[in-house]
XYZ file of C-alpha atoms in Angstrom:
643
model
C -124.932 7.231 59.341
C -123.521 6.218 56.080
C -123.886 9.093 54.175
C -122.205 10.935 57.121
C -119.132 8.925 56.949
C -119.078 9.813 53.651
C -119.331 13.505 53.576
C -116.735 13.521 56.454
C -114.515 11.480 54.475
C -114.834 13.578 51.429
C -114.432 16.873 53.026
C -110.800 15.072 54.930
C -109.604 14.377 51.086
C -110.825 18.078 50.725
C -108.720 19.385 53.645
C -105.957 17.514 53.527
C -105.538 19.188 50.051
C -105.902 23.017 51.557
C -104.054 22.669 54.891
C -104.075 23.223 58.102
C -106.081 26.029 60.313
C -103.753 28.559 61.270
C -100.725 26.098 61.271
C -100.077 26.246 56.853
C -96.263 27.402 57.615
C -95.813 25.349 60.644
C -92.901 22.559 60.437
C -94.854 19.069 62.561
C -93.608 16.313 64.071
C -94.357 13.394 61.944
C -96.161 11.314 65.197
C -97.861 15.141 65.928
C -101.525 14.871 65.933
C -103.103 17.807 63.305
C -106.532 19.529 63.955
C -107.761 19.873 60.075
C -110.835 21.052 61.113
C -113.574 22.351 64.121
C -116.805 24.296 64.140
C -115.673 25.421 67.751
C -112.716 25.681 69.731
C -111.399 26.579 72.974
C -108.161 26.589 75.227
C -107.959 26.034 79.172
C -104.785 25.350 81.749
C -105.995 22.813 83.951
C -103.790 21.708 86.695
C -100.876 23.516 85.020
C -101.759 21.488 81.730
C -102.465 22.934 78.350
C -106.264 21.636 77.412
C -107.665 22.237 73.682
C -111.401 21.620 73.159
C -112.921 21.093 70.095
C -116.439 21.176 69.101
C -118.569 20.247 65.540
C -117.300 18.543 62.574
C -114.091 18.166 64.176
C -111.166 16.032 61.625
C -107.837 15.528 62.903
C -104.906 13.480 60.993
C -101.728 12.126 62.192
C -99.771 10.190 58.785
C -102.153 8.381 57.335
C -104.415 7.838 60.034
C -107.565 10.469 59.259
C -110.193 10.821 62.841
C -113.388 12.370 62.686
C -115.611 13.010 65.552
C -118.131 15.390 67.063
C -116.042 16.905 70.162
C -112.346 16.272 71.312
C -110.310 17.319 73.272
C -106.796 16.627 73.268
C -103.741 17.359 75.968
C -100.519 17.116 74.378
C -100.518 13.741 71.932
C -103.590 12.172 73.075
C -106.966 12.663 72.365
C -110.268 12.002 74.219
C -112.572 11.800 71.160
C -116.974 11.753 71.740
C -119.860 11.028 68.920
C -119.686 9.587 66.105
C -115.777 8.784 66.145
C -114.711 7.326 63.106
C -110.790 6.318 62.216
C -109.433 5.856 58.483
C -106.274 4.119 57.784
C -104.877 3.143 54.481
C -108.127 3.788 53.006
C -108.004 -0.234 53.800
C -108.840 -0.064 57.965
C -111.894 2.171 59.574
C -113.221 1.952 63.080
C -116.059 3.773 64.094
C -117.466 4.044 67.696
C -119.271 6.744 70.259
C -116.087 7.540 71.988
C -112.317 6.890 71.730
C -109.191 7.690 73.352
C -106.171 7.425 71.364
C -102.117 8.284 72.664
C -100.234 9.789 69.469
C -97.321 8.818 70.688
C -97.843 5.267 70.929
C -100.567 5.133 68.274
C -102.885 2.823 70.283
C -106.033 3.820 70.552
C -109.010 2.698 72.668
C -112.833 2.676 71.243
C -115.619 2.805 73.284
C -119.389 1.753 72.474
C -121.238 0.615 69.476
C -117.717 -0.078 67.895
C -117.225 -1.411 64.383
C -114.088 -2.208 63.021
C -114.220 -2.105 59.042
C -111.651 -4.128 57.178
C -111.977 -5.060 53.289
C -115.061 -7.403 53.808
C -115.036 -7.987 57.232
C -116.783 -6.249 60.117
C -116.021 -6.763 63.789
C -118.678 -5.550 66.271
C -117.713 -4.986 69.953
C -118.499 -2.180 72.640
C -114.451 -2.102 73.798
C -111.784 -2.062 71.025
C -107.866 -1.438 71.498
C -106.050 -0.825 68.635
C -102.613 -0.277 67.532
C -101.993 1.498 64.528
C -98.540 0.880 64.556
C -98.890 -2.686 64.336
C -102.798 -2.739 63.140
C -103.451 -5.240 66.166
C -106.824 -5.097 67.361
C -107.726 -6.705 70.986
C -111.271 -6.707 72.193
C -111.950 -8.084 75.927
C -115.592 -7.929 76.009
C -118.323 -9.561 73.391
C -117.698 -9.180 69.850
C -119.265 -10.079 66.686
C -117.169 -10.264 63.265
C -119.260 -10.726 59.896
C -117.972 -11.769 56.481
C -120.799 -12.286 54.078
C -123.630 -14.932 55.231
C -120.666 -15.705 58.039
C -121.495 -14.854 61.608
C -118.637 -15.319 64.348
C -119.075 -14.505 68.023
C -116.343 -14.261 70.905
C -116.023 -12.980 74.354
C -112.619 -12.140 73.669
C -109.954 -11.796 70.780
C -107.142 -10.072 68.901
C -107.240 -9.232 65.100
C -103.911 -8.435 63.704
C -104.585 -7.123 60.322
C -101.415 -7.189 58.675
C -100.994 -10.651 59.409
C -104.398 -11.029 58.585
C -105.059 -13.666 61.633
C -107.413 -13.232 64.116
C -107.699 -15.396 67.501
C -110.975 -15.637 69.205
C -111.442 -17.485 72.573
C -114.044 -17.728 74.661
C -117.368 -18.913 74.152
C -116.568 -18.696 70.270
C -119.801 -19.621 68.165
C -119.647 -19.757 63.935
C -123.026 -19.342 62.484
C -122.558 -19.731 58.310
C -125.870 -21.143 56.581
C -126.963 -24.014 57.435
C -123.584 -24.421 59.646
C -123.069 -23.623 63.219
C -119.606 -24.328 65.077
C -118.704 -24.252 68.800
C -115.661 -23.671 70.682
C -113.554 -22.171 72.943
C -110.772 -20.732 70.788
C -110.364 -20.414 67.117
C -107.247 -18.867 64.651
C -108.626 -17.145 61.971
C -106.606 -16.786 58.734
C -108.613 -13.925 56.522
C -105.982 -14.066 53.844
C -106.634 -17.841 53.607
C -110.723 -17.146 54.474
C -110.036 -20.069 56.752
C -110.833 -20.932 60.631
C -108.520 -23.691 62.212
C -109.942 -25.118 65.330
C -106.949 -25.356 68.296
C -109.582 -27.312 70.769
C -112.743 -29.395 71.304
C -114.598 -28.111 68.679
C -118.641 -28.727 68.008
C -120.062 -28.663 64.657
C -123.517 -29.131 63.734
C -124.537 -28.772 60.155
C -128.128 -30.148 59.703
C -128.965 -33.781 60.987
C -124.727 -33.788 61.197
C -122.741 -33.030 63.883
C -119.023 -33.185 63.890
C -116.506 -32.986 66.765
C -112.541 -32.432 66.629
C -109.953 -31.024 68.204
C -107.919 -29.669 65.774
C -108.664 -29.012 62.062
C -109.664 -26.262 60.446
C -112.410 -24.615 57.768
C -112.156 -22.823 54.980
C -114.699 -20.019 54.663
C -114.799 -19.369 51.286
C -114.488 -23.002 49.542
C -116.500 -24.852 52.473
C -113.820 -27.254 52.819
C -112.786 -28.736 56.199
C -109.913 -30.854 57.928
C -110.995 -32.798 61.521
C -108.402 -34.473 63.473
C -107.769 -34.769 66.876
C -110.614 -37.582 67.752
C -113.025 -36.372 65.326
C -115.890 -37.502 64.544
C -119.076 -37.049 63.109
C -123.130 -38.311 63.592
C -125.657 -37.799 61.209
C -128.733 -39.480 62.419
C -128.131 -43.046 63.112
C -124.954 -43.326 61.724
C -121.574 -42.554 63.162
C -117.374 -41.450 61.332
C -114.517 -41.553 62.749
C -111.144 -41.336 61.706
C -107.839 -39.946 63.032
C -108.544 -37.108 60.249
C -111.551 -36.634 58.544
C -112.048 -34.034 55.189
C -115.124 -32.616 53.979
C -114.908 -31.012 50.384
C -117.736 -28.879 49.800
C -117.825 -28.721 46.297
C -118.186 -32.789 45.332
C -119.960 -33.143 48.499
C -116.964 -35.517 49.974
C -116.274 -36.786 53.147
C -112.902 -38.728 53.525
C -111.831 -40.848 56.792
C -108.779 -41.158 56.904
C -106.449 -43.298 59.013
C -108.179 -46.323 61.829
C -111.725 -44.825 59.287
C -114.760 -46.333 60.848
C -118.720 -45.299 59.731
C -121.397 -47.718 61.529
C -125.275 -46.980 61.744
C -127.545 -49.451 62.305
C -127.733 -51.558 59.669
C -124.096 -51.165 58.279
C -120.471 -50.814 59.723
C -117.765 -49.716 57.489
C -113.722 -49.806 58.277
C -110.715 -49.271 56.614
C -107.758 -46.886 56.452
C -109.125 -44.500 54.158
C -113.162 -44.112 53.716
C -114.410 -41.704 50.991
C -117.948 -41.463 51.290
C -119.844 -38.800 48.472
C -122.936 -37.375 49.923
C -124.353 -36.284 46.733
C -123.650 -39.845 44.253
C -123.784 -41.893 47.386
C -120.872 -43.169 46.200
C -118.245 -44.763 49.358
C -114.845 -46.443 48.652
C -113.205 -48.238 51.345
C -109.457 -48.461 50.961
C -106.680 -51.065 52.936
C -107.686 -53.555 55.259
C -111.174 -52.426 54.139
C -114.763 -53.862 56.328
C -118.002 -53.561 55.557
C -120.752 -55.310 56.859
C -124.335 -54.552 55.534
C -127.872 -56.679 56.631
C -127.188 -59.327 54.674
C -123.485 -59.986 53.512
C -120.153 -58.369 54.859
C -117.129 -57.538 52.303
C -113.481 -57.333 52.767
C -110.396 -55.836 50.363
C -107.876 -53.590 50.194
C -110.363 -51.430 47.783
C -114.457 -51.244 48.387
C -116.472 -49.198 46.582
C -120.446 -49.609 46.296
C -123.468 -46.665 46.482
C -125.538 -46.729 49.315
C -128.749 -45.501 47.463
C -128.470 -48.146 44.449
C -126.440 -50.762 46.230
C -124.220 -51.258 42.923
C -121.225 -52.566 43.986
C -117.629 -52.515 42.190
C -114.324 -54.606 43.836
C -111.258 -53.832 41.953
C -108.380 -55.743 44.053
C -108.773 -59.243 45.942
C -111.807 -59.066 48.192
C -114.260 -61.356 50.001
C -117.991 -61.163 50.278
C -119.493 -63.350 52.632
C -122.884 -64.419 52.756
C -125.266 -65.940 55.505
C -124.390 -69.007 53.923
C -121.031 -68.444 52.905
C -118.458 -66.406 50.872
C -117.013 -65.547 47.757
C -113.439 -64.572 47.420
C -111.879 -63.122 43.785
C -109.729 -60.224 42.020
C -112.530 -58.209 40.666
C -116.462 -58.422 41.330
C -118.962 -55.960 40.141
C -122.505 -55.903 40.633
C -125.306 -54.059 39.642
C -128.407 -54.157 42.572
C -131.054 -53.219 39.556
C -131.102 -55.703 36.962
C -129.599 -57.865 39.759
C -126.349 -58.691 37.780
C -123.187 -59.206 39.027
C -119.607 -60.741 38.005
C -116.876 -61.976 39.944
C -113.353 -62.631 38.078
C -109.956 -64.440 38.447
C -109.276 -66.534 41.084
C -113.093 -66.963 41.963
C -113.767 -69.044 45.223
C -117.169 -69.902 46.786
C -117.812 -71.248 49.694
C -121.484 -72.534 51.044
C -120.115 -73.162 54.773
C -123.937 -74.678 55.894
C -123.529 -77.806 53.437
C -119.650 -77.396 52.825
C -120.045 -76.640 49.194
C -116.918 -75.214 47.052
C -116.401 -73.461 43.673
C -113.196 -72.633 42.492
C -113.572 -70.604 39.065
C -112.128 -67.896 36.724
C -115.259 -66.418 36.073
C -118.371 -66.566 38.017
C -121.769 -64.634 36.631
C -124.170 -64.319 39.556
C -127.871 -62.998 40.928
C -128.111 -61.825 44.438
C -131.624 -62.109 44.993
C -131.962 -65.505 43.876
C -128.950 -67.137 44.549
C -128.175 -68.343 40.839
C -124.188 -68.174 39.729
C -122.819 -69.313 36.727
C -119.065 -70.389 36.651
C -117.303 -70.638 33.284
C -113.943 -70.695 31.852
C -110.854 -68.742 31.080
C -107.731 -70.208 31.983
C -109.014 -73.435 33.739
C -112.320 -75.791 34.074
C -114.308 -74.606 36.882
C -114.636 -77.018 39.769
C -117.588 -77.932 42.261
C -116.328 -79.705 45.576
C -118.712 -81.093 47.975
C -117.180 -82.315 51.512
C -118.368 -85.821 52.203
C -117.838 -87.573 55.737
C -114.117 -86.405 55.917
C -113.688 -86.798 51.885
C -114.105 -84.489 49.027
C -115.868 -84.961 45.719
C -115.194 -82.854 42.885
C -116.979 -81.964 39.919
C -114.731 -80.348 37.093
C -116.756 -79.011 34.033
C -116.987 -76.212 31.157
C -119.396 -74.878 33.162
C -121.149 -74.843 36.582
C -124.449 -73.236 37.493
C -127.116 -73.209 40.622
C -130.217 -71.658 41.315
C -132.928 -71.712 43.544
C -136.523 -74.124 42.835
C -139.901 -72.468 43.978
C -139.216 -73.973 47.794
C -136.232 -72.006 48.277
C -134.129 -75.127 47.762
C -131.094 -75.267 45.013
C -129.648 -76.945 42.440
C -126.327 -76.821 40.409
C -125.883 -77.715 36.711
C -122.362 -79.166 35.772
C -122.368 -78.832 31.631
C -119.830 -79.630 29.083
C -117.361 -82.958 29.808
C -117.622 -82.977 33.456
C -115.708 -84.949 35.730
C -115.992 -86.387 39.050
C -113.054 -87.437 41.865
C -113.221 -88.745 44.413
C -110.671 -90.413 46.904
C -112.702 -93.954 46.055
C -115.061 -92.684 43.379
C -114.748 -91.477 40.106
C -116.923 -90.549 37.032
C -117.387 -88.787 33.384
C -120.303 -87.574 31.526
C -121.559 -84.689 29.549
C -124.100 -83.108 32.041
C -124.695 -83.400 35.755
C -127.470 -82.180 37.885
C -127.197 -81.556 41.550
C -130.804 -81.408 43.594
C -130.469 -80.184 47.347
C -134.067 -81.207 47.714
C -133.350 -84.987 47.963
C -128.972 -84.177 47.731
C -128.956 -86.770 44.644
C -126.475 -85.882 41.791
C -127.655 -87.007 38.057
C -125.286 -87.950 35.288
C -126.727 -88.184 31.874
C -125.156 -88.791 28.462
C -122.571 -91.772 28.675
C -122.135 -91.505 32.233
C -119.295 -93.664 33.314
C -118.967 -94.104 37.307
C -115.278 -96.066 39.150
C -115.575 -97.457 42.409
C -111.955 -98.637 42.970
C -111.652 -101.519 40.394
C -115.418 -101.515 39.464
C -116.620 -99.883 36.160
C -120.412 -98.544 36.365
C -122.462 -97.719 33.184
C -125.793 -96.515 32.229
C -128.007 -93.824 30.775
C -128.514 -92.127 33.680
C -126.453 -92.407 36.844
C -128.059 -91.275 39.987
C -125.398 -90.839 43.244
C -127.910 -89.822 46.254
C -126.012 -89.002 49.575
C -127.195 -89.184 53.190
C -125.309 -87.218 55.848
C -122.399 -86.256 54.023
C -121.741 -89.625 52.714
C -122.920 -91.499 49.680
C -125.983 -93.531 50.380
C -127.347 -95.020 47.118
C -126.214 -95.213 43.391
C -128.692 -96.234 40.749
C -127.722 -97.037 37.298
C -130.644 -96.432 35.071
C -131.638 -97.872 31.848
C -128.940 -100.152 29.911
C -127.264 -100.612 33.678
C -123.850 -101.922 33.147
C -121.297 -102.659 36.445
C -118.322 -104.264 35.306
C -115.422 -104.674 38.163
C -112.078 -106.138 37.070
C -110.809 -108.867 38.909
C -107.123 -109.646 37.390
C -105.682 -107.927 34.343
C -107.816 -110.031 31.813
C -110.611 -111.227 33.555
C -113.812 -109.226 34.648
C -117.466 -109.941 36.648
C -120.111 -107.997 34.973
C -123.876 -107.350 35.640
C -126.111 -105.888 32.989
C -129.678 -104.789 33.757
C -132.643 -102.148 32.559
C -131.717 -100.837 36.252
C -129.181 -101.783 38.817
C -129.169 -99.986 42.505
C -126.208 -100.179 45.035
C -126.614 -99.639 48.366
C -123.667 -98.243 50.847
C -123.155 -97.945 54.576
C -120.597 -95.631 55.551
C -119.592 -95.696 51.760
C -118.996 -99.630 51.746
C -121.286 -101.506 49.226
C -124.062 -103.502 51.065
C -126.691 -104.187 48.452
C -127.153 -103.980 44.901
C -130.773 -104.687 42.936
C -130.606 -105.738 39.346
C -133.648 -105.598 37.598
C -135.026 -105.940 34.349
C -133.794 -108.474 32.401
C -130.649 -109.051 34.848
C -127.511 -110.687 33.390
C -124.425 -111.458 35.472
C -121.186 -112.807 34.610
C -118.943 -113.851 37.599
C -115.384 -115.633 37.048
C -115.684 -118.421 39.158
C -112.178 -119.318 41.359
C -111.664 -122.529 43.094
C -109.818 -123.005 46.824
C -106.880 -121.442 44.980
C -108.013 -118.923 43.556
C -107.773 -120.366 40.182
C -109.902 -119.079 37.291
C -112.525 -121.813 36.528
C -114.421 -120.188 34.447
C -116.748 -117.561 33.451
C -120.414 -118.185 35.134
C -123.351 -116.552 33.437
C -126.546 -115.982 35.156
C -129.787 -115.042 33.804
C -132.660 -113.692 35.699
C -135.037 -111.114 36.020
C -133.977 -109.613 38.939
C -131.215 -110.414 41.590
C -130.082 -109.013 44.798
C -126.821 -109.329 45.175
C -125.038 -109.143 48.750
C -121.845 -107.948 50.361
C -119.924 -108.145 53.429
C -116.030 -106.357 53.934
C -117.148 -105.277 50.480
C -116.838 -108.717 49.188
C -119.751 -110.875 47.802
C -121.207 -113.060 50.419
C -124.690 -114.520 48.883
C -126.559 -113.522 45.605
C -130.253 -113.729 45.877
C -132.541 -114.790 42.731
C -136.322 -113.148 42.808
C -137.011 -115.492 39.845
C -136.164 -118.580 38.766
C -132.475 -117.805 37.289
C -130.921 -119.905 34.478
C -127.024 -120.126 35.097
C -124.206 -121.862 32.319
C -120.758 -122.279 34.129
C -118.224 -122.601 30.403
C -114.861 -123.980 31.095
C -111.917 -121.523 31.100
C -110.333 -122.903 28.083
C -113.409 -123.274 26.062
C -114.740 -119.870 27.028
C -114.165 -116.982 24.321
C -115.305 -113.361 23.670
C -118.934 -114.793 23.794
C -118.531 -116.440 27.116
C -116.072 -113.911 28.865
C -118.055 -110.749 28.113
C -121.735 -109.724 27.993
C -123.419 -108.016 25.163
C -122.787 -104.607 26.189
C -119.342 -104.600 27.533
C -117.354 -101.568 27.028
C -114.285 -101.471 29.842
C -112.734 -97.837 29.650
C -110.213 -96.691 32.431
C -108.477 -94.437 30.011
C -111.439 -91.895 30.797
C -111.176 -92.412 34.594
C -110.166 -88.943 35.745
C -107.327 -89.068 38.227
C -106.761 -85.744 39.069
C -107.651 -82.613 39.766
C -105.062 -80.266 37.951
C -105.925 -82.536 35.036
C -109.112 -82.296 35.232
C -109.442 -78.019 35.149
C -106.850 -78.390 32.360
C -109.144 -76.940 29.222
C -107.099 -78.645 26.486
C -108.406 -81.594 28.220
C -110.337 -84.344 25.533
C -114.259 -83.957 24.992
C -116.031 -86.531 26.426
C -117.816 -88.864 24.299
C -115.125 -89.139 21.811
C -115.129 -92.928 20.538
C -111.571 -94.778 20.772
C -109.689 -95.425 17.534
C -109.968 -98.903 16.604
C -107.240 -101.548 17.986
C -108.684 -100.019 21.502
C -107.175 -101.356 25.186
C -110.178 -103.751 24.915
C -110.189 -105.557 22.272
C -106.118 -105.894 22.906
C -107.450 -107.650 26.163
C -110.179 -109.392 24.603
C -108.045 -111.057 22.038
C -105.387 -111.890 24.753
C -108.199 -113.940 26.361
C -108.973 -115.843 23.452
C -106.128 -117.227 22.717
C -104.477 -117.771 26.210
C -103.277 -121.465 26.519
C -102.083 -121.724 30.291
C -98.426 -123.847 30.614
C -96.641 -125.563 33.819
C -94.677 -122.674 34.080
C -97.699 -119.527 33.881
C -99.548 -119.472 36.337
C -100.311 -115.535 36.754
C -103.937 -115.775 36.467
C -103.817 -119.165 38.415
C -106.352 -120.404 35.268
C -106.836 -124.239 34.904
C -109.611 -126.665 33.071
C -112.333 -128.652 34.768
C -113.805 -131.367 33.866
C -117.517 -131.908 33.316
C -118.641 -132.612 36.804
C -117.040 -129.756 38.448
C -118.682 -127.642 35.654
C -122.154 -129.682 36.606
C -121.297 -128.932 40.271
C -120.921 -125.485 40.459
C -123.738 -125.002 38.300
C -125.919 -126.441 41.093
């Protein structure tokens, strides 16, 4: 068949070059059809028409239209043409079929059976075929089949206008390109573009995906494709969809765009703009972006993580939130495979189960195990744990938790930390934080405040009990001083010393171990007697309205009441003493401060102290002073209180 067309269209070139049969000197219309060639012809008048038949190798031409065909005949302009028909234009446009009939006049011609319509790299396969060549529109009304390299296209009906180089197919269109096969019933196809837009419900299946829109388009050549119009697409589990989605071929993109949503069952993303990358696995979820995995869900204006490695990369303000809580900052990255991540500026975390805080600039992290470490940049990072209504905070260089072999954490507070509390405050270098028994431990010249009361030792313990604090043991070289006028103080000094507290109100409190105290005794006035010093080896000490109401001695105690004005540094302090309310932290913005003083660092000498101390000494009430309400005793009074 091919090498047919060929000779045929060789020996046109050939005859178009010689002339006409028996016609060389005749002057032709320019729409006149020409009869270059026939093995056989013959003339008849039927029904008073003139009725040329033409038999064998038979080539006519009318301008640059060239028609070969086994038999015609033709009756005035038109021609009835049989076998092997085949029509040449522009060396750009052949149609080949088993019969034709074609009008001159008008130029439209009409192809019948086994017809193939040849343009560039496109074939169209039908069994009817009207065409103009005038206008080069082509209109099929019965099944037809167009090809374009591995592209297959099927219609029941369609028009092909090949100077404009669209086509329209409707009815019961189906695209079959590789792996691709598309659905619909219409489709505008732009062959100077290469690309298909869909103009209604459109199906799309393209492996385990199918996509549905109803408008959009597809470009052929590039594999790129626009959805809009409710589209959407499944693959598997999962489910897009976006008021327009884009697929680029070439990077292996998809991009939601506008109300984006892609959910499966163990994730749902949202956003206005998803960009997912089949090939990296790479998505990016952009404005008012959602995404909610097994385990944590994240929100920002910019999201971008891989689905196959689970790295993770937040460039604008975002939140990931935990089963236990969240994490809000400006930037977090994290890398699933050495389990690595970091979160920076503005860091916030939030344990919502036991109302836990962190407010940092920089926070280093581990997924699987829960461990973070907060440091600093431009301030201290902060701990806050809610207590009964009440916050404490812990302000430090640094900050870190993990997770002990039960499954249960702890937090590490390093480097000049601070505590606050509404009615509690406290220094020292390092602070540990167990949530197996919820007991915070201050070592290395710990200093605790409870309102006017001082608390020292080498390790403070503060153990709370349903939100509240329930016990506070000073341990080893115990120290409790609480100040009870501007010069005067009561003191206990012990190896330990535990307080008890109900509803944060001091109840009990156990000295042991060689137990000192020192209480400034007042009479019905309120008066300052003097200091009395008690010595025992332990003593329970008892409050009510968190005042003293009865001391308890486990031992035989040995007591010396001294006169105020015969009592000095000796008798108004115990060995030990070290009063220091210029370290008492007082608040918060202070506190995160980083030019803020090392703890630790001794006082110059001349200190608030020993200004107070040597105030004492040498106090000699008058008539007239009577702020401390101090006065002498004599003897028996001394003898009587003593008992």
């Amino acid at each position: 068949m091919k090498a047919k067309k060929a000779i045929l269209f060789l020996s046109l070139l050939i005859l178009s070059a010689i002339g006409t049969i028996g016609a060389q000197d005749t002057i032709v219309e320019p729409d006149q059809l020409i009869v270059k060639n026939t093995d056989n012809f013959r003339q008849e008048i039927i029904q008073d028409q003139e009725v040329q038949f033409f038999r064998g190798n038979v080539r006519l031409v009318q301008d640059s239209a060239f028609m070969f065909c086994d038999s015609a005949q033709i009756i005035e302009n038109e021609v009835i043409a049989m076998g092997d028909v085949i029509i040449i234009q522009n060396d750009s446009i052949t149609v080949f079929s088993d019969s034709l009939y074609y009008n001159g006049n008008s130029k439209e011609a009409e192809f019948y059976y086994n017809v193939v319509l040849q343009n560039a790299d496109k074939e169209l396969f039908t069994e009817y075929l009207h065409y103009n060549l005038e206008t080069k529109q082509a209109e099929f009304i019965d099944t037809a089949i167009l090809k374009k390299g591995t592209l297959t296209l099927s219609s029941l009906q369609g028009n092909y206008n090949m100077e404009s180089k669209l086509a329209y197919f409707y009815n019961e269109v189906v695209i079959i390109d590789g792996d691709m096969q598309l659905s619909a019933d219409s489709i505008l196809y732009d062959f100077d573009q290469d690309r298909m837009y869909f103009l209604c419900p459109t199906y799309i299946v393209q492996g385990n995906r199918k996509i549905y829109c109803e408008d959009g388009y597809y470009d052929i050549g590039t594999g790129d494709a626009y959805f809009t119009q409710n589209a959407i697409i499944r693959e598997d589990d999962s489910v897009a969809k976006a008021i327009s989605i884009y697929y680029s071929e070439s990077d292996s993109t998809v991009t939601l765009a506008g109300e984006a949503s892609a959910i499966d069952s163990l994730t749902v993303a949202r956003g206005d703009k998803i960009i997912i990358n089949d090939a990296t696995g790479d998505v990016q979820i952009l404005g008012s972006g959602y995404y909610k995995g097994k385990d944590q869900t994240i929100e920002g204006e910019d999201l971008r993580f891989n689905k196959d490695t689970e790295d993770l990369y937040l460039p604008g303000r975002s939140r990931i939130t935990l089963n236990e809580g969240w994490i809000d900052s400006d930037t977090t990255e994290y890398f699933k495979g050495p389990d690595k991540g970091t979160s920076v500026g503005g860091v916030i975390w939030e344990d919502t189960i036991e109302q836990r805080y962190l407010y940092t600039d920089i926070l280093y992290f581990k997924d699987s195990t829960g461990y973070f470490e907060a440091v600093s940049q431009n301030e201290r990072p902060m701990f806050v744990q809610v207590l009964d209504g009440d916050s404490l905070y812990v302000v430090s260089d640094r900050l870190r938790r993990g997770e002990l072999s039960d499954s249960t954490g702890y937090i590490e507070a390093v480097g000049n930390v601070q505590i606050l509390k509404s009615d509690f405050h406290g220094v020292c270098d390092s602070l540990y934080y167990s949530e197996v028994d919820s007991t915070f431990s201050l070592f290395r010249n710990p200093i605790c405040w409870a309102d006017t009361t001082q608390i020292l030792g080498d390790t403070i313990k503060i153990i709370l009990k349903d939100s509240s604090i329930h016990r506070l043991d000073a341990l080893m070289n115990a120290f409790i001083i609480t100040k009870v006028s501007p010069s005067f103080y009561n003191q206990i000094s012990a190896k330990n010393i535990i307080s008890y507290l109900e509803e944060e109100k001091l109840k009990r409190m156990e000295a042991s171990g060689n137990a000192t105290s020192l209480y400034m005794t007042q009479d019905e006035e309120d008066a300052f007697v003097g200091p009395n010093k008690t010595l025992c080896t332990e003593i329970i000490f008892y409050f009510k309205n968190d005042s003293l109401s009865h001391v308890k001695f486990l031992t035989q105690p040995d007591s010396e009441l001294t006169p105020i004005d015969q009592a000095g540094k000796a008798e108004l302090f115990l060995n030990g003493f070290n009063w220091q309310p210029e370290r008492k932290p007082i608040s918060v913005n202070l506190m995160r401060k980083l030019s803020i003083s090392v703890i630790g660092t001794k006082s110059e000498p001349k200190d608030v102290f020993e200004t107070e101390v040597e105030n004492i000494i040498n106090f000699k009430p008058t008539e007239t002073d009577s702020s401390e309400h101090v006065k002498p005793i004599d003897k028996q009074e001394i003898q009587k209180r003593k008992n």
